[in-house]
Amino acid sequence: MVAEENGRASTKSQKLGKENMAVTRASLFFPPPAMVSPIRFSRHDAPQPFNSNRYSLPRKPLKITAKSEKTQLSSRKTNPRTQTQIESDDDDGGIPMEDIKIIARFKSRHNYIRVLEVSRRATDHPLAGSRLLLLDAPGNIHSISFLVKSLTDTYFDVFATLPPILPSSGPVAILGFGAGSTARLVLELYPDVIVHGWELDPSVIDVGREFFGLHKLESQYKDRLFIYIGNALTAAVKDGYSGIFVDLFSKGSLIPELQDPNTWEMVRRRLAKCGRVMVNVGGSCVEAENKRRDGKVVMEQTLAAMRTVFGDQLHVLKLGKRSSEDSTLALTGPLPDRKAWKTAIPHKALRHYVDMWAPF
């Protein structure tokens, strides 16, 4: 959704699993950038996930934060004698640890990767029945999938409203691909959209294929989904992208490059005519490993850098009910007709997001 580090791109090509299939272009209209090709990775080449049955869950409550709304999986304490839940003073609807299962955990070159499964028994929590990808020590959610539904009730759903207001020419780019949460929604809802996903960490892609159905998604949409390993800020195609999703976090914080107007000028030049950018700029809900990287301050700095490039054609959408949950998305370009935009969104449950955009 994800972790980028300055100047540390991995471009090593490997092949995937039993089918040994290389991704090829079905169309010559949008060739990939020079020297970088869509690639697949063998499960034997990535660090092997730990067997969760060999490790006990952490003694302290595991705090996990969605990068759109602050969502704690466990802020409750359990009485060891009665196993009843005792809500702490700062309880915020957390999930007891017994309803969370760690199914993979290891460190890659770029991330501290964990895959968690939230039991469906936690029926009163919005993450019940989900599988989550965490990439940093504080526990920010970088990808999410549900067994029984497509929508996530997070910023990924807002991302899925972008394609109807994009020009028809050119693919869309997802900078910070994660395990494919944004790509899944876009591919399922918009049958004509071609997706280029960029992710720095090959282990994240491997985890996506193993635990989040990404391999199936690639097979199902083999002519529309192309994944690249490397620095997402180098993404480019001939004639430009019709739209660019930016979801670039590292160590629990937006990458520093996004606070530089020069980066946004470069992104703007990668767009096709009338193309747009939608950005997850985080906010108070995002907890960084470096405490000096305050989520709200970084968000404000990122928006200021974008404003330098896009001027008054910059809009924001805020998620979260409380100040501690503050999370913001940004959209470039003139605000389209809201009624027409809503009508063009195929899933009715997503249309209310259109009314939430406001000028920055």
mmCIF file of C-alpha atoms in Angstrom:
data_model
loop_
_atom_site.group_PDB
_atom_site.id
_atom_site.type_symbol
_atom_site.label_atom_id
_atom_site.label_comp_id
_atom_site.label_asym_id
_atom_site.label_seq_id
_atom_site.Cartn_x
_atom_site.Cartn_y
_atom_site.Cartn_z
ATOM 1 C CA MET A 1 0.000 0.000 0.000
ATOM 2 C CA VAL A 2 3.944 0.375 0.425
ATOM 3 C CA ALA A 3 7.246 0.700 2.087
ATOM 4 C CA GLU A 4 9.744 2.753 0.088
ATOM 5 C CA GLU A 5 13.294 3.719 1.035
ATOM 6 C CA ASN A 6 15.307 6.422 -0.645
ATOM 7 C CA GLY A 7 17.707 5.124 -3.268
ATOM 8 C CA ARG A 8 17.314 1.455 -2.353
ATOM 9 C CA ALA A 9 15.646 -0.182 -5.317
ATOM 10 C CA SER A 10 15.813 -3.910 -5.982
ATOM 11 C CA THR A 11 15.646 -4.876 -9.631
ATOM 12 C CA LYS A 12 16.789 -8.471 -9.470
ATOM 13 C CA SER A 13 14.689 -10.617 -11.807
ATOM 14 C CA GLN A 14 13.444 -13.994 -10.621
ATOM 15 C CA LYS A 15 10.740 -16.411 -11.748
ATOM 16 C CA LEU A 16 7.732 -17.765 -9.930
ATOM 17 C CA GLY A 17 6.846 -21.239 -8.775
ATOM 18 C CA LYS A 18 5.383 -24.137 -10.706
ATOM 19 C CA GLU A 19 4.051 -22.356 -13.724
ATOM 20 C CA ASN A 20 7.352 -20.562 -14.389
ATOM 21 C CA MET A 21 5.472 -17.843 -16.187
ATOM 22 C CA ALA A 22 7.036 -14.556 -17.204
ATOM 23 C CA VAL A 23 4.727 -11.590 -17.407
ATOM 24 C CA THR A 24 4.542 -10.276 -20.940
ATOM 25 C CA ARG A 25 2.892 -7.270 -22.431
ATOM 26 C CA ALA A 26 -0.442 -7.924 -24.095
ATOM 27 C CA SER A 27 -0.456 -4.423 -25.497
ATOM 28 C CA LEU A 28 2.301 -2.350 -27.022
ATOM 29 C CA PHE A 29 0.555 0.915 -26.309
ATOM 30 C CA PHE A 30 1.966 1.273 -22.801
ATOM 31 C CA PRO A 31 5.435 -0.284 -22.639
ATOM 32 C CA PRO A 32 7.117 -0.484 -19.215
ATOM 33 C CA PRO A 33 10.059 1.749 -18.340
ATOM 34 C CA ALA A 34 13.391 0.837 -19.857
ATOM 35 C CA MET A 35 15.565 -1.659 -17.974
ATOM 36 C CA VAL A 36 12.711 -2.681 -15.655
ATOM 37 C CA SER A 37 10.390 -5.608 -16.374
ATOM 38 C CA PRO A 38 7.428 -7.144 -14.586
ATOM 39 C CA ILE A 39 8.851 -10.109 -12.682
ATOM 40 C CA ARG A 40 7.763 -13.002 -10.529
ATOM 41 C CA PHE A 41 9.583 -14.493 -7.590
ATOM 42 C CA SER A 42 10.134 -18.032 -6.498
ATOM 43 C CA ARG A 43 8.911 -18.845 -3.020
ATOM 44 C CA HIS A 44 12.303 -20.373 -2.391
ATOM 45 C CA ASP A 45 14.074 -17.096 -3.053
ATOM 46 C CA ALA A 46 12.235 -15.055 -0.415
ATOM 47 C CA PRO A 47 12.899 -15.330 3.333
ATOM 48 C CA GLN A 48 10.839 -18.207 4.680
ATOM 49 C CA PRO A 49 7.930 -17.070 6.900
ATOM 50 C CA PHE A 50 8.159 -18.211 10.478
ATOM 51 C CA ASN A 51 5.776 -20.937 11.536
ATOM 52 C CA SER A 52 3.415 -19.070 13.847
ATOM 53 C CA ASN A 53 2.777 -22.233 15.843
ATOM 54 C CA ARG A 54 6.367 -22.139 17.058
ATOM 55 C CA TYR A 55 6.060 -18.658 18.523
ATOM 56 C CA SER A 56 3.813 -17.331 21.231
ATOM 57 C CA LEU A 57 1.854 -14.131 20.775
ATOM 58 C CA PRO A 58 3.435 -11.062 22.356
ATOM 59 C CA ARG A 59 2.619 -10.517 26.003
ATOM 60 C CA LYS A 60 1.794 -6.863 25.479
ATOM 61 C CA PRO A 61 -1.311 -5.918 23.491
ATOM 62 C CA LEU A 62 -0.508 -5.756 19.812
ATOM 63 C CA LYS A 63 -1.434 -2.294 18.583
ATOM 64 C CA ILE A 64 -2.134 -2.097 14.893
ATOM 65 C CA THR A 65 -2.954 1.020 12.945
ATOM 66 C CA ALA A 66 -4.661 1.322 9.605
ATOM 67 C CA LYS A 67 -3.096 4.062 7.520
ATOM 68 C CA SER A 68 -6.526 5.594 7.106
ATOM 69 C CA GLU A 69 -8.242 5.203 10.437
ATOM 70 C CA LYS A 70 -6.668 4.267 13.724
ATOM 71 C CA THR A 71 -7.715 0.692 14.400
ATOM 72 C CA GLN A 72 -6.350 -1.090 17.418
ATOM 73 C CA LEU A 73 -6.590 -4.841 17.358
ATOM 74 C CA SER A 74 -6.041 -5.165 21.059
ATOM 75 C CA SER A 75 -6.139 -2.520 23.720
ATOM 76 C CA ARG A 76 -7.913 -4.707 26.266
ATOM 77 C CA LYS A 77 -6.398 -6.691 29.062
ATOM 78 C CA THR A 78 -7.423 -10.222 29.966
ATOM 79 C CA ASN A 79 -7.807 -11.563 33.463
ATOM 80 C CA PRO A 80 -5.740 -14.803 33.443
ATOM 81 C CA ARG A 81 -8.007 -16.411 36.042
ATOM 82 C CA THR A 82 -11.363 -15.840 34.346
ATOM 83 C CA GLN A 83 -10.277 -15.073 30.736
ATOM 84 C CA THR A 84 -12.845 -12.282 30.739
ATOM 85 C CA GLN A 85 -12.083 -9.028 28.973
ATOM 86 C CA ILE A 86 -11.286 -6.019 31.126
ATOM 87 C CA GLU A 87 -11.408 -2.775 29.247
ATOM 88 C CA SER A 88 -8.511 -0.452 29.954
ATOM 89 C CA ASP A 89 -8.996 3.291 30.357
ATOM 90 C CA ASP A 90 -7.773 3.920 26.828
ATOM 91 C CA ASP A 91 -9.792 1.102 25.313
ATOM 92 C CA ASP A 92 -10.964 1.871 21.813
ATOM 93 C CA GLY A 93 -12.851 -1.219 20.746
ATOM 94 C CA GLY A 94 -9.780 -3.440 20.541
ATOM 95 C CA ILE A 95 -9.746 -7.151 19.787
ATOM 96 C CA PRO A 96 -8.432 -9.630 22.373
ATOM 97 C CA MET A 97 -5.176 -11.320 21.446
ATOM 98 C CA GLU A 98 -6.837 -14.738 21.375
ATOM 99 C CA ASP A 99 -8.760 -13.579 18.302
ATOM 100 C CA ILE A 100 -5.558 -12.689 16.429
ATOM 101 C CA LYS A 101 -3.363 -15.274 14.739
ATOM 102 C CA ILE A 102 0.116 -14.537 13.385
ATOM 103 C CA ILE A 103 0.509 -16.639 10.254
ATOM 104 C CA ALA A 104 3.822 -15.216 8.988
ATOM 105 C CA ARG A 105 6.563 -13.131 10.546
ATOM 106 C CA PHE A 106 10.048 -12.322 9.273
ATOM 107 C CA LYS A 107 12.397 -9.473 8.429
ATOM 108 C CA SER A 108 13.222 -8.668 4.840
ATOM 109 C CA ARG A 109 15.830 -6.210 3.623
ATOM 110 C CA HIS A 110 13.332 -3.359 3.826
ATOM 111 C CA ASN A 111 10.565 -4.336 6.246
ATOM 112 C CA TYR A 112 9.505 -6.159 9.382
ATOM 113 C CA ILE A 113 6.817 -8.272 7.715
ATOM 114 C CA ARG A 114 3.914 -9.793 9.608
ATOM 115 C CA VAL A 115 0.720 -11.331 8.303
ATOM 116 C CA LEU A 116 -2.116 -11.482 10.810
ATOM 117 C CA GLU A 117 -5.524 -13.064 10.692
ATOM 118 C CA VAL A 118 -8.389 -11.630 12.738
ATOM 119 C CA SER A 119 -10.949 -14.195 13.817
ATOM 120 C CA ARG A 120 -14.527 -13.851 12.617
ATOM 121 C CA ARG A 121 -15.496 -14.351 16.259
ATOM 122 C CA ALA A 122 -14.630 -10.693 16.829
ATOM 123 C CA THR A 123 -17.984 -9.830 15.295
ATOM 124 C CA ASP A 124 -18.238 -6.324 16.764
ATOM 125 C CA HIS A 125 -14.978 -5.135 15.190
ATOM 126 C CA PRO A 126 -14.658 -3.860 11.588
ATOM 127 C CA LEU A 127 -11.551 -6.006 11.013
ATOM 128 C CA ALA A 128 -13.240 -9.288 11.984
ATOM 129 C CA GLY A 129 -12.535 -11.961 9.388
ATOM 130 C CA SER A 130 -9.696 -10.033 7.779
ATOM 131 C CA ARG A 131 -6.116 -10.786 6.889
ATOM 132 C CA LEU A 132 -3.655 -7.936 7.481
ATOM 133 C CA LEU A 133 -0.177 -7.052 6.255
ATOM 134 C CA LEU A 134 2.057 -5.121 8.676
ATOM 135 C CA LEU A 135 5.417 -3.773 7.539
ATOM 136 C CA ASP A 136 6.759 -1.750 10.457
ATOM 137 C CA ALA A 137 7.323 -2.047 14.195
ATOM 138 C CA PRO A 138 4.429 0.229 15.294
ATOM 139 C CA GLY A 139 1.953 -1.970 13.421
ATOM 140 C CA ASN A 140 0.505 0.133 10.589
ATOM 141 C CA ILE A 141 -1.689 -1.863 8.221
ATOM 142 C CA HIS A 142 -0.377 -1.791 4.663
ATOM 143 C CA SER A 143 -2.777 -4.254 3.026
ATOM 144 C CA ILE A 144 -6.054 -5.837 4.035
ATOM 145 C CA SER A 145 -8.327 -8.494 2.595
ATOM 146 C CA PHE A 146 -11.554 -10.108 3.705
ATOM 147 C CA LEU A 147 -12.742 -13.600 2.916
ATOM 148 C CA VAL A 148 -16.377 -12.671 2.333
ATOM 149 C CA LYS A 149 -16.284 -9.124 0.929
ATOM 150 C CA SER A 150 -14.293 -6.904 -1.398
ATOM 151 C CA LEU A 151 -14.635 -3.511 0.262
ATOM 152 C CA THR A 152 -12.381 -2.755 3.233
ATOM 153 C CA ASP A 153 -13.946 0.305 4.924
ATOM 154 C CA THR A 154 -10.511 1.943 4.741
ATOM 155 C CA TYR A 155 -8.764 4.380 2.406
ATOM 156 C CA PHE A 156 -8.406 1.593 -0.183
ATOM 157 C CA ASP A 157 -12.120 2.051 -0.881
ATOM 158 C CA VAL A 158 -11.560 5.762 -1.526
ATOM 159 C CA PHE A 159 -8.812 4.872 -3.989
ATOM 160 C CA ALA A 160 -11.354 2.723 -5.848
ATOM 161 C CA THR A 161 -13.405 5.810 -6.710
ATOM 162 C CA LEU A 162 -10.678 7.395 -8.867
ATOM 163 C CA PRO A 163 -10.915 5.584 -12.254
ATOM 164 C CA PRO A 164 -14.253 7.115 -13.350
ATOM 165 C CA ILE A 165 -12.728 10.613 -13.407
ATOM 166 C CA LEU A 166 -9.590 9.670 -15.326
ATOM 167 C CA PRO A 167 -8.951 10.036 -19.055
ATOM 168 C CA SER A 168 -9.558 6.831 -20.967
ATOM 169 C CA SER A 169 -6.014 6.551 -22.318
ATOM 170 C CA GLY A 170 -3.120 5.068 -20.372
ATOM 171 C CA PRO A 171 -2.799 2.653 -17.470
ATOM 172 C CA VAL A 172 -2.961 3.581 -13.798
ATOM 173 C CA ALA A 173 0.056 3.243 -11.520
ATOM 174 C CA ILE A 174 0.021 2.147 -7.887
ATOM 175 C CA LEU A 175 3.150 3.453 -6.183
ATOM 176 C CA GLY A 176 3.473 1.358 -3.056
ATOM 177 C CA PHE A 177 1.689 -1.811 -4.184
ATOM 178 C CA GLY A 178 1.830 -3.777 -0.931
ATOM 179 C CA ALA A 179 -0.096 -7.043 -1.194
ATOM 180 C CA GLY A 180 -2.471 -5.652 -3.803
ATOM 181 C CA SER A 181 -5.466 -4.226 -1.895
ATOM 182 C CA THR A 182 -5.893 -1.247 -4.226
ATOM 183 C CA ALA A 183 -5.257 -3.287 -7.351
ATOM 184 C CA ARG A 184 -7.883 -5.876 -6.421
ATOM 185 C CA LEU A 185 -10.642 -3.290 -6.094
ATOM 186 C CA VAL A 186 -9.691 -1.418 -9.256
ATOM 187 C CA LEU A 187 -9.428 -4.575 -11.356
ATOM 188 C CA GLU A 188 -12.721 -5.987 -10.098
ATOM 189 C CA LEU A 189 -14.718 -2.781 -10.486
ATOM 190 C CA TYR A 190 -13.310 -1.403 -13.752
ATOM 191 C CA PRO A 191 -12.853 -4.040 -16.479
ATOM 192 C CA ASP A 192 -11.036 -1.695 -18.880
ATOM 193 C CA VAL A 193 -8.355 -0.420 -16.500
ATOM 194 C CA ILE A 194 -4.753 -1.627 -16.785
ATOM 195 C CA VAL A 195 -2.749 -1.536 -13.550
ATOM 196 C CA HIS A 196 0.991 -1.076 -13.111
ATOM 197 C CA GLY A 197 1.979 -1.840 -9.531
ATOM 198 C CA TRP A 198 5.312 -0.724 -8.065
ATOM 199 C CA GLU A 199 6.781 -2.161 -4.863
ATOM 200 C CA LEU A 200 10.297 -1.800 -3.485
ATOM 201 C CA ASP A 201 10.392 -5.015 -1.461
ATOM 202 C CA PRO A 202 10.148 -8.304 -3.419
ATOM 203 C CA SER A 203 9.318 -10.129 -0.188
ATOM 204 C CA VAL A 204 6.118 -8.084 0.118
ATOM 205 C CA ILE A 205 5.036 -9.283 -3.328
ATOM 206 C CA ASP A 206 5.875 -12.861 -2.382
ATOM 207 C CA VAL A 207 3.765 -12.534 0.760
ATOM 208 C CA GLY A 208 0.947 -11.072 -1.310
ATOM 209 C CA ARG A 209 1.005 -14.104 -3.557
ATOM 210 C CA GLU A 210 1.197 -16.555 -0.676
ATOM 211 C CA PHE A 211 -1.342 -15.084 1.742
ATOM 212 C CA PHE A 212 -3.458 -12.440 -0.032
ATOM 213 C CA GLY A 213 -4.459 -14.133 -3.276
ATOM 214 C CA LEU A 214 -2.186 -11.986 -5.437
ATOM 215 C CA HIS A 215 -1.065 -14.983 -7.512
ATOM 216 C CA LYS A 216 -4.709 -15.714 -8.358
ATOM 217 C CA LEU A 217 -5.275 -12.055 -9.163
ATOM 218 C CA GLU A 218 -2.309 -12.072 -11.559
ATOM 219 C CA SER A 219 -3.624 -15.185 -13.282
ATOM 220 C CA GLN A 220 -7.151 -13.811 -13.538
ATOM 221 C CA TYR A 221 -6.020 -10.450 -14.903
ATOM 222 C CA LYS A 222 -2.818 -11.440 -16.666
ATOM 223 C CA ASP A 223 -3.411 -8.905 -19.459
ATOM 224 C CA ARG A 224 -4.243 -6.054 -17.065
ATOM 225 C CA LEU A 225 -1.975 -6.378 -14.020
ATOM 226 C CA PHE A 226 1.775 -5.833 -14.210
ATOM 227 C CA ILE A 227 4.007 -5.709 -11.147
ATOM 228 C CA TYR A 228 7.400 -4.019 -11.017
ATOM 229 C CA ILE A 229 10.051 -4.290 -8.325
ATOM 230 C CA GLY A 230 12.021 -1.124 -7.727
ATOM 231 C CA ASN A 231 11.877 2.516 -6.719
ATOM 232 C CA ALA A 232 8.285 3.577 -7.401
ATOM 233 C CA LEU A 233 9.342 7.164 -8.027
ATOM 234 C CA THR A 234 10.984 6.008 -11.260
ATOM 235 C CA ALA A 235 7.686 4.670 -12.658
ATOM 236 C CA ALA A 236 6.925 5.971 -16.147
ATOM 237 C CA VAL A 237 5.216 4.929 -19.360
ATOM 238 C CA LYS A 238 5.047 6.360 -22.845
ATOM 239 C CA ASP A 239 2.300 9.000 -23.083
ATOM 240 C CA GLY A 240 1.871 8.990 -19.308
ATOM 241 C CA TYR A 241 -0.370 7.372 -16.715
ATOM 242 C CA SER A 242 -4.040 8.286 -16.697
ATOM 243 C CA GLY A 243 -3.918 8.126 -12.915
ATOM 244 C CA ILE A 244 -1.386 7.544 -10.161
ATOM 245 C CA PHE A 245 -2.109 6.219 -6.686
ATOM 246 C CA VAL A 246 0.575 7.162 -4.173
ATOM 247 C CA ASP A 247 0.798 5.086 -0.990
ATOM 248 C CA LEU A 248 4.470 5.320 -0.089
ATOM 249 C CA PHE A 249 5.357 4.637 3.524
ATOM 250 C CA SER A 250 8.561 3.436 5.158
ATOM 251 C CA LYS A 251 9.084 2.652 8.837
ATOM 252 C CA GLY A 252 5.626 3.926 9.655
ATOM 253 C CA SER A 253 5.916 7.297 7.917
ATOM 254 C CA LEU A 254 5.410 8.846 4.510
ATOM 255 C CA ILE A 255 8.749 8.717 2.738
ATOM 256 C CA PRO A 256 10.698 12.017 3.017
ATOM 257 C CA GLU A 257 10.724 12.545 -0.742
ATOM 258 C CA LEU A 258 7.013 13.337 -0.621
ATOM 259 C CA GLN A 259 7.686 16.484 1.395
ATOM 260 C CA ASP A 260 9.757 17.830 -1.512
ATOM 261 C CA PRO A 261 7.916 19.779 -4.242
ATOM 262 C CA ASN A 262 10.433 18.479 -6.791
ATOM 263 C CA THR A 263 9.064 14.974 -6.274
ATOM 264 C CA TRP A 264 5.531 16.112 -7.064
ATOM 265 C CA GLU A 265 6.706 17.972 -10.132
ATOM 266 C CA MET A 266 8.265 14.730 -11.308
ATOM 267 C CA VAL A 267 5.042 12.822 -10.583
ATOM 268 C CA ARG A 268 3.013 15.449 -12.453
ATOM 269 C CA ARG A 269 5.205 14.980 -15.520
ATOM 270 C CA ARG A 270 4.438 11.241 -15.480
ATOM 271 C CA LEU A 271 0.712 11.889 -16.009
ATOM 272 C CA ALA A 272 -1.153 11.788 -19.286
ATOM 273 C CA LYS A 273 -3.130 14.865 -20.320
ATOM 274 C CA CYS A 274 -5.905 15.450 -17.742
ATOM 275 C CA GLY A 275 -4.463 12.700 -15.546
ATOM 276 C CA ARG A 276 -4.840 12.818 -11.771
ATOM 277 C CA VAL A 277 -3.021 11.755 -8.628
ATOM 278 C CA MET A 278 -4.701 10.384 -5.499
ATOM 279 C CA VAL A 279 -2.488 10.172 -2.419
ATOM 280 C CA ASN A 280 -2.716 8.629 1.013
ATOM 281 C CA VAL A 281 -1.010 11.376 3.032
ATOM 282 C CA GLY A 282 -1.684 9.748 6.419
ATOM 283 C CA GLY A 283 -2.177 11.866 9.500
ATOM 284 C CA SER A 284 -2.364 11.501 13.265
ATOM 285 C CA CYS A 285 -3.390 7.865 12.901
ATOM 286 C CA VAL A 286 -0.004 6.894 11.446
ATOM 287 C CA GLU A 287 2.617 5.953 14.010
ATOM 288 C CA ALA A 288 6.233 6.167 12.855
ATOM 289 C CA GLU A 289 9.190 4.232 14.219
ATOM 290 C CA ASN A 290 10.980 7.560 14.503
ATOM 291 C CA LYS A 291 8.944 9.538 17.049
ATOM 292 C CA ARG A 292 10.184 12.781 15.500
ATOM 293 C CA ARG A 293 8.257 11.924 12.340
ATOM 294 C CA ASP A 294 4.872 13.018 13.679
ATOM 295 C CA GLY A 295 2.140 11.768 11.357
ATOM 296 C CA LYS A 296 0.122 14.977 11.332
ATOM 297 C CA VAL A 297 3.159 17.196 10.764
ATOM 298 C CA VAL A 298 4.415 14.997 7.927
ATOM 299 C CA MET A 299 0.933 15.048 6.383
ATOM 300 C CA GLU A 300 0.854 18.858 6.473
ATOM 301 C CA GLN A 301 4.329 19.100 4.961
ATOM 302 C CA THR A 302 3.354 16.710 2.178
ATOM 303 C CA LEU A 303 0.203 18.667 1.348
ATOM 304 C CA ALA A 304 2.205 21.908 1.308
ATOM 305 C CA ALA A 305 4.664 20.379 -1.165
ATOM 306 C CA MET A 306 1.786 19.214 -3.367
ATOM 307 C CA ARG A 307 0.172 22.652 -3.218
ATOM 308 C CA THR A 308 3.374 24.176 -4.587
ATOM 309 C CA VAL A 309 2.998 22.070 -7.735
ATOM 310 C CA PHE A 310 -0.764 21.657 -8.180
ATOM 311 C CA GLY A 311 -1.893 25.023 -6.831
ATOM 312 C CA ASP A 312 -5.609 25.355 -6.153
ATOM 313 C CA GLN A 313 -6.320 22.111 -8.012
ATOM 314 C CA LEU A 314 -5.771 20.144 -4.834
ATOM 315 C CA HIS A 315 -8.552 18.627 -2.747
ATOM 316 C CA VAL A 316 -8.547 16.658 0.494
ATOM 317 C CA LEU A 317 -10.763 14.026 2.080
ATOM 318 C CA LYS A 318 -10.578 13.341 5.802
ATOM 319 C CA LEU A 319 -11.354 10.007 7.414
ATOM 320 C CA GLY A 320 -11.695 9.270 11.117
ATOM 321 C CA LYS A 321 -14.186 10.382 13.729
ATOM 322 C CA ARG A 322 -11.739 11.743 16.298
ATOM 323 C CA SER A 323 -8.593 13.864 16.123
ATOM 324 C CA SER A 324 -6.467 10.840 17.071
ATOM 325 C CA GLU A 325 -7.861 9.047 14.013
ATOM 326 C CA ASP A 326 -7.232 11.938 11.645
ATOM 327 C CA SER A 327 -6.289 10.658 8.225
ATOM 328 C CA THR A 328 -6.273 12.463 4.920
ATOM 329 C CA LEU A 329 -6.255 11.661 1.226
ATOM 330 C CA ALA A 330 -5.384 14.166 -1.487
ATOM 331 C CA LEU A 331 -6.666 14.455 -5.052
ATOM 332 C CA THR A 332 -5.254 16.593 -7.846
ATOM 333 C CA GLY A 333 -7.085 18.251 -10.701
ATOM 334 C CA PRO A 334 -10.325 20.211 -10.858
ATOM 335 C CA LEU A 335 -13.150 18.710 -8.831
ATOM 336 C CA PRO A 336 -15.506 16.974 -11.299
ATOM 337 C CA ASP A 337 -19.266 17.122 -11.295
ATOM 338 C CA ARG A 338 -20.186 15.159 -8.190
ATOM 339 C CA LYS A 339 -23.434 13.728 -9.531
ATOM 340 C CA ALA A 340 -21.790 12.400 -12.678
ATOM 341 C CA TRP A 341 -18.885 11.017 -10.651
ATOM 342 C CA LYS A 342 -21.228 9.132 -8.324
ATOM 343 C CA THR A 343 -23.179 7.680 -11.225
ATOM 344 C CA ALA A 344 -19.980 6.362 -12.799
ATOM 345 C CA ILE A 345 -18.887 4.493 -9.637
ATOM 346 C CA PRO A 346 -20.222 0.940 -10.044
ATOM 347 C CA HIS A 347 -20.431 0.072 -6.336
ATOM 348 C CA LYS A 348 -23.085 2.135 -4.565
ATOM 349 C CA ALA A 349 -21.382 1.761 -1.178
ATOM 350 C CA LEU A 350 -18.456 3.845 -2.467
ATOM 351 C CA ARG A 351 -20.427 6.823 -3.755
ATOM 352 C CA HIS A 352 -20.680 8.703 -0.454
ATOM 353 C CA TYR A 353 -16.928 9.369 -0.567
ATOM 354 C CA VAL A 354 -17.499 11.780 -3.470
ATOM 355 C CA ASP A 355 -19.258 14.233 -1.161
ATOM 356 C CA MET A 356 -16.372 14.211 1.327
ATOM 357 C CA TRP A 357 -13.848 15.984 -0.906
ATOM 358 C CA ALA A 358 -13.130 19.633 -0.118
ATOM 359 C CA PRO A 359 -10.652 22.212 -1.476
ATOM 360 C CA PHE A 360 -7.324 22.327 0.356
#
